[in-house]
Short mmCIF file of C-alpha atoms in Angstrom, two decimals:
data_model
loop_
_atom_site.label_atom_id
_atom_site.label_comp_id
_atom_site.label_asym_id
_atom_site.label_seq_id
_atom_site.Cartn_x
_atom_site.Cartn_y
_atom_site.Cartn_z
CA VAL A 21 -26.45 9.44 -8.73
CA SER A 22 -23.73 8.45 -5.48
CA GLN A 23 -20.27 7.79 -6.39
CA SER A 24 -20.84 3.68 -5.08
CA ARG A 25 -23.56 3.46 -7.78
CA TYR A 26 -21.62 4.99 -11.38
CA GLY A 27 -19.72 1.52 -11.40
CA ILE A 28 -22.98 -0.43 -11.31
CA GLU A 29 -24.92 1.38 -13.65
CA LEU A 30 -21.73 1.51 -16.09
CA LEU A 31 -21.92 -2.07 -16.42
CA THR A 32 -25.71 -2.52 -16.14
CA THR A 33 -27.01 0.39 -18.72
CA ASP A 34 -28.20 -0.38 -22.16
CA ASP A 35 -27.81 3.56 -22.71
CA ARG A 36 -24.82 4.57 -24.38
CA LYS A 37 -25.07 8.25 -23.43
CA ILE A 38 -25.60 6.77 -19.56
CA ALA A 39 -22.52 4.33 -20.28
CA TRP A 40 -20.20 7.02 -21.42
CA GLU A 41 -21.09 9.48 -18.34
CA ARG A 42 -20.90 6.81 -16.22
CA ALA A 43 -17.31 6.08 -17.58
CA VAL A 44 -16.27 9.48 -17.56
CA GLN A 45 -17.18 9.97 -13.75
CA CYS A 46 -15.70 6.04 -12.86
CA GLU A 47 -12.03 7.74 -14.56
CA HIS A 48 -12.47 10.90 -12.66
CA ILE A 49 -12.99 9.46 -9.28
CA ASN A 50 -10.33 7.33 -9.87
CA HIS A 51 -7.85 9.74 -10.76
CA ARG A 52 -8.77 11.80 -7.82
CA ARG A 53 -8.25 8.51 -5.79
CA GLN A 54 -4.41 7.99 -7.27
CA GLN A 55 -4.01 11.37 -6.42
CA LEU A 56 -4.92 11.37 -3.01
CA CYS A 57 -3.20 8.19 -2.29
CA GLN A 58 0.29 9.82 -3.95
CA GLU A 59 -0.27 12.78 -1.49
CA ILE A 60 -1.15 10.98 1.35
CA GLU A 61 1.84 8.63 1.06
CA GLN A 62 4.52 11.60 0.55
CA SER A 63 2.89 13.19 3.53
CA ALA A 64 3.38 10.31 5.57
CA ILE A 65 7.03 9.73 4.52
CA ALA A 66 7.53 13.15 5.47
CA TRP A 67 6.56 12.61 8.80
CA CYS A 68 7.94 9.17 8.89
CA GLU A 69 11.70 10.51 7.86
CA ASN A 70 11.34 13.88 10.06
CA TRP A 71 10.25 11.80 13.23
CA HIS A 72 12.77 11.59 16.22
CA GLY A 73 11.87 7.77 17.22
CA ASP A 74 13.04 4.53 15.89
CA ILE A 75 11.03 2.38 13.16
CA GLN A 76 13.56 -0.68 13.79
CA GLN A 77 13.35 -0.23 17.78
CA GLU A 78 9.45 0.07 17.91
CA ARG A 79 8.72 -2.76 15.12
CA VAL A 80 5.54 -1.30 13.83
CA LEU A 81 4.49 2.14 12.30
CA VAL A 82 1.74 3.48 13.83
CA ILE A 83 0.98 6.98 12.65
CA ALA A 84 -2.10 9.22 12.16
CA GLN A 85 -3.07 12.87 10.79
CA PRO A 86 -5.62 14.80 10.22
CA GLY A 87 -7.05 15.47 6.76
CA TRP A 88 -6.15 12.07 4.98
CA HIS A 89 -8.92 10.63 3.32
CA HIS A 90 -10.12 7.40 5.21
CA GLY A 91 -10.98 5.64 2.05
CA VAL A 92 -7.68 5.81 0.64
CA ILE A 93 -5.36 5.25 3.93
CA GLY A 94 -5.42 1.45 3.46
CA ILE A 95 -3.46 1.42 0.02
CA VAL A 96 -1.20 3.86 1.61
CA ALA A 97 -0.54 1.54 4.64
CA SER A 98 0.51 -1.04 2.09
CA ARG A 99 2.84 1.38 0.65
CA LEU A 100 4.46 2.20 3.57
CA VAL A 101 4.61 -1.71 4.57
CA GLU A 102 6.57 -1.99 1.06
CA ARG A 103 9.12 0.55 1.89
CA TYR A 104 9.71 0.41 5.36
CA GLY A 105 9.30 -3.32 6.17
CA VAL A 106 7.29 -3.18 9.49
CA PRO A 107 3.56 -3.51 10.02
CA VAL A 108 1.52 -0.09 9.77
CA PHE A 109 -1.15 0.87 11.31
CA ILE A 110 -2.33 4.10 9.67
CA GLY A 111 -5.16 6.62 11.11
CA THR A 112 -7.06 9.66 10.02
CA TYR A 113 -8.88 11.93 12.42
CA GLU A 114 -12.76 11.71 12.04
CA ASP A 115 -13.13 14.52 14.25
CA GLU A 116 -10.94 16.17 17.12
CA SER A 117 -12.33 13.19 19.52
CA GLN A 118 -11.87 9.97 17.45
CA ILE A 119 -9.53 8.72 14.99
CA ARG A 120 -10.38 5.81 12.24
CA GLY A 121 -7.65 3.90 11.04
CA SER A 122 -6.23 1.12 8.89
CA ALA A 123 -3.53 -1.72 9.15
CA ARG A 124 -1.45 -4.09 7.00
CA GLY A 125 0.99 -6.36 8.08
CA ILE A 126 3.69 -8.49 7.26
CA PRO A 127 4.10 -12.24 6.77
CA GLU A 128 5.45 -12.79 10.39
CA PHE A 129 2.65 -10.48 11.97
CA HIS A 130 -0.99 -11.12 12.72
CA VAL A 131 -2.92 -8.27 12.08
CA PHE A 132 -6.17 -9.01 13.83
CA ALA A 133 -4.41 -10.48 16.95
CA ALA A 134 -2.87 -7.26 17.43
CA LEU A 135 -5.88 -5.09 17.39
CA GLU A 136 -7.67 -7.62 19.75
CA PHE A 137 -4.37 -7.12 22.28
CA CYS A 138 -5.72 -3.61 22.07
CA LYS A 139 -9.50 -4.35 22.04
CA ASP A 140 -9.87 -2.26 25.59
CA LEU A 141 -8.48 0.86 23.62
CA LEU A 142 -10.54 0.44 20.85
CA LEU A 143 -14.27 1.45 19.79
CA LYS A 144 -14.39 -1.07 16.85
CA HIS A 145 -12.15 -3.25 15.09
CA GLY A 146 -11.93 -6.18 12.59
CA GLY A 147 -9.76 -7.83 9.91
CA HIS A 148 -8.01 -10.59 9.18
CA LYS A 149 -3.91 -11.77 9.26
CA ALA A 150 -2.66 -9.51 6.75
CA ALA A 151 -5.35 -6.45 7.47
CA GLY A 152 -7.98 -4.82 9.54
CA GLY A 153 -9.99 -1.49 10.47
CA PHE A 154 -10.06 0.03 13.61
CA SER A 155 -11.50 3.23 15.37
CA LEU A 156 -10.50 4.66 18.91
CA SER A 157 -10.73 7.93 20.81
CA ALA A 158 -7.99 10.27 19.86
CA HIS A 159 -6.84 10.21 23.66
CA HIS A 160 -6.01 6.84 23.17
CA TRP A 161 -3.71 6.85 20.31
CA ASP A 162 -0.53 7.33 22.00
CA THR A 163 -1.60 4.32 24.48
CA LEU A 164 -2.23 2.12 21.20
CA ARG A 165 1.31 2.92 19.57
CA ASN A 166 3.00 1.96 22.62
CA ARG A 167 0.38 -1.15 23.27
CA LEU A 168 1.02 -2.08 19.56
CA SER A 169 5.17 -1.51 19.78
CA LEU A 170 4.67 -4.11 22.59
CA PHE A 171 2.65 -6.69 20.61
CA ALA A 172 5.28 -6.73 18.15
CA HIS A 173 8.13 -7.19 20.12
CA GLN A 174 6.43 -10.64 21.10
CA CYS A 175 6.37 -11.69 17.55
CA LEU A 176 8.95 -9.99 15.58
CA GLU A 177 13.22 -10.17 15.63
CA PRO A 178 14.98 -7.09 13.95
CA ALA A 179 15.68 -9.79 10.90
CA HIS A 180 12.03 -9.83 10.31
CA LEU A 181 12.12 -5.95 9.38
CA LYS A 182 14.03 -5.67 6.11
CA PRO A 183 12.37 -4.58 3.09
CA LEU A 184 13.89 -7.95 1.15
CA ILE A 185 13.25 -8.07 -2.53
CA GLN A 186 12.66 -11.80 -3.17
CA VAL A 187 13.18 -12.93 -6.50
CA ASP A 188 10.68 -15.64 -8.28
CA CYS A 189 13.22 -16.02 -11.58
CA HIS A 190 15.40 -14.62 -13.75
CA ALA A 191 14.13 -13.69 -17.17
CA THR A 192 15.39 -12.16 -20.52
CA LEU A 193 13.96 -8.82 -21.46
CA ASP A 194 12.78 -10.20 -24.92
CA GLN A 195 10.26 -12.68 -22.35
CA LEU A 196 8.81 -9.76 -20.83
CA THR A 197 6.38 -9.09 -23.39
CA MET A 198 2.86 -7.67 -23.56
CA ASP A 199 1.60 -10.67 -23.67
CA PHE A 200 3.49 -12.35 -20.70
CA TYR A 201 2.38 -9.11 -18.76
CA HIS A 202 -1.52 -9.62 -19.58
CA GLN A 203 -0.68 -13.45 -18.44
CA MET A 204 0.26 -12.47 -15.34
CA ASN A 205 -2.72 -10.16 -14.81
CA THR A 206 -4.38 -12.93 -14.61
CA LEU A 207 -3.11 -13.91 -11.27
CA HIS A 208 -4.45 -10.74 -9.59
CA PRO A 209 -5.66 -9.96 -6.49
CA CYS A 210 -1.99 -10.09 -5.00
CA GLY A 211 -1.22 -9.95 -1.46
CA ILE A 212 0.73 -11.47 1.22
CA ASP A 213 -0.29 -15.05 0.28
CA ASN A 214 -0.38 -14.36 -3.49
CA LYS A 215 2.89 -11.96 -4.14
CA LYS A 216 3.38 -10.30 -7.33
CA PRO A 217 5.77 -11.86 -9.20
CA ILE A 218 9.66 -10.66 -8.98
CA PHE A 219 11.88 -11.05 -12.06
CA TRP A 220 15.29 -10.28 -12.10
CA THR A 221 17.37 -9.70 -15.43
CA ARG A 222 21.05 -9.71 -15.52
CA ASN A 223 23.57 -7.19 -17.16
CA VAL A 224 20.99 -4.70 -18.21
CA ARG A 225 22.23 -1.12 -17.86
CA ILE A 226 20.05 2.21 -17.75
CA LEU A 227 20.86 4.72 -20.48
CA GLU A 228 18.37 7.35 -19.68
CA GLN A 229 15.40 7.56 -17.53
CA ASN A 230 12.27 9.92 -17.32
CA LYS A 231 9.27 10.24 -14.96
CA VAL A 232 6.09 10.09 -16.96
CA LYS A 233 2.42 10.87 -15.67
CA GLY A 234 1.49 8.83 -12.97
CA GLY A 235 4.90 8.10 -11.05
CA HIS A 236 5.97 5.54 -13.48
CA LEU A 237 9.66 5.37 -14.66
CA LYS A 238 10.28 5.24 -18.93
CA LEU A 239 13.53 3.75 -19.21
CA LYS A 240 16.17 3.16 -21.75
CA VAL A 241 18.56 0.11 -21.48
CA SER A 242 21.21 -1.56 -23.25
CA TYR A 243 20.94 -5.35 -22.64
CA ARG A 244 23.39 -8.55 -23.24
CA ASP A 245 22.47 -12.10 -21.81
CA TRP A 246 25.93 -13.24 -20.99
CA GLU A 247 27.00 -15.45 -18.35
#
């Protein structure tokens, strides 16, 4: 059974044994996917931190490395947008001669328009305002980077490139319950025009913090809701 069929069979089978097997397989695939995302994200961040260029000056991040899995680079691109506050075009080498990529933008940047601006360099491309995909010959990669930077300079100002946190509203810790969390989950999927809500709580002091499985952070805090 191909991986693309595991989820379908899980939801359609009447056989408990098959359902259990497919659930275990889906969980294994998802865990591996999360690992790949984390590994590629850390590799991309390391590249950015050691890069001699200036992301703010380029106004767009264009990065490709061999060995990155094309199935998760879109997720990594979204995380890099959050981290650096610029549009991200990320690619992986299909072979020595061709690169396959994924792109994610910021509200002031139209991803598909950027790809159209570079279409003479691309073998394939598609997408919409917030995201897109593309492929091209590897020897055009540096030209693509320069062309995307040129496009970004036409529509982005330095003030657009700051990864600002926009708080939706104040909430006390006793309001942030599991019931409230489940209610927020009904708003998914989130994206540029349906951003994840961000809440702010005043007067919170972190007493302890520990990393736990899955890259999460476990906190112990003290809190008092005074003005």
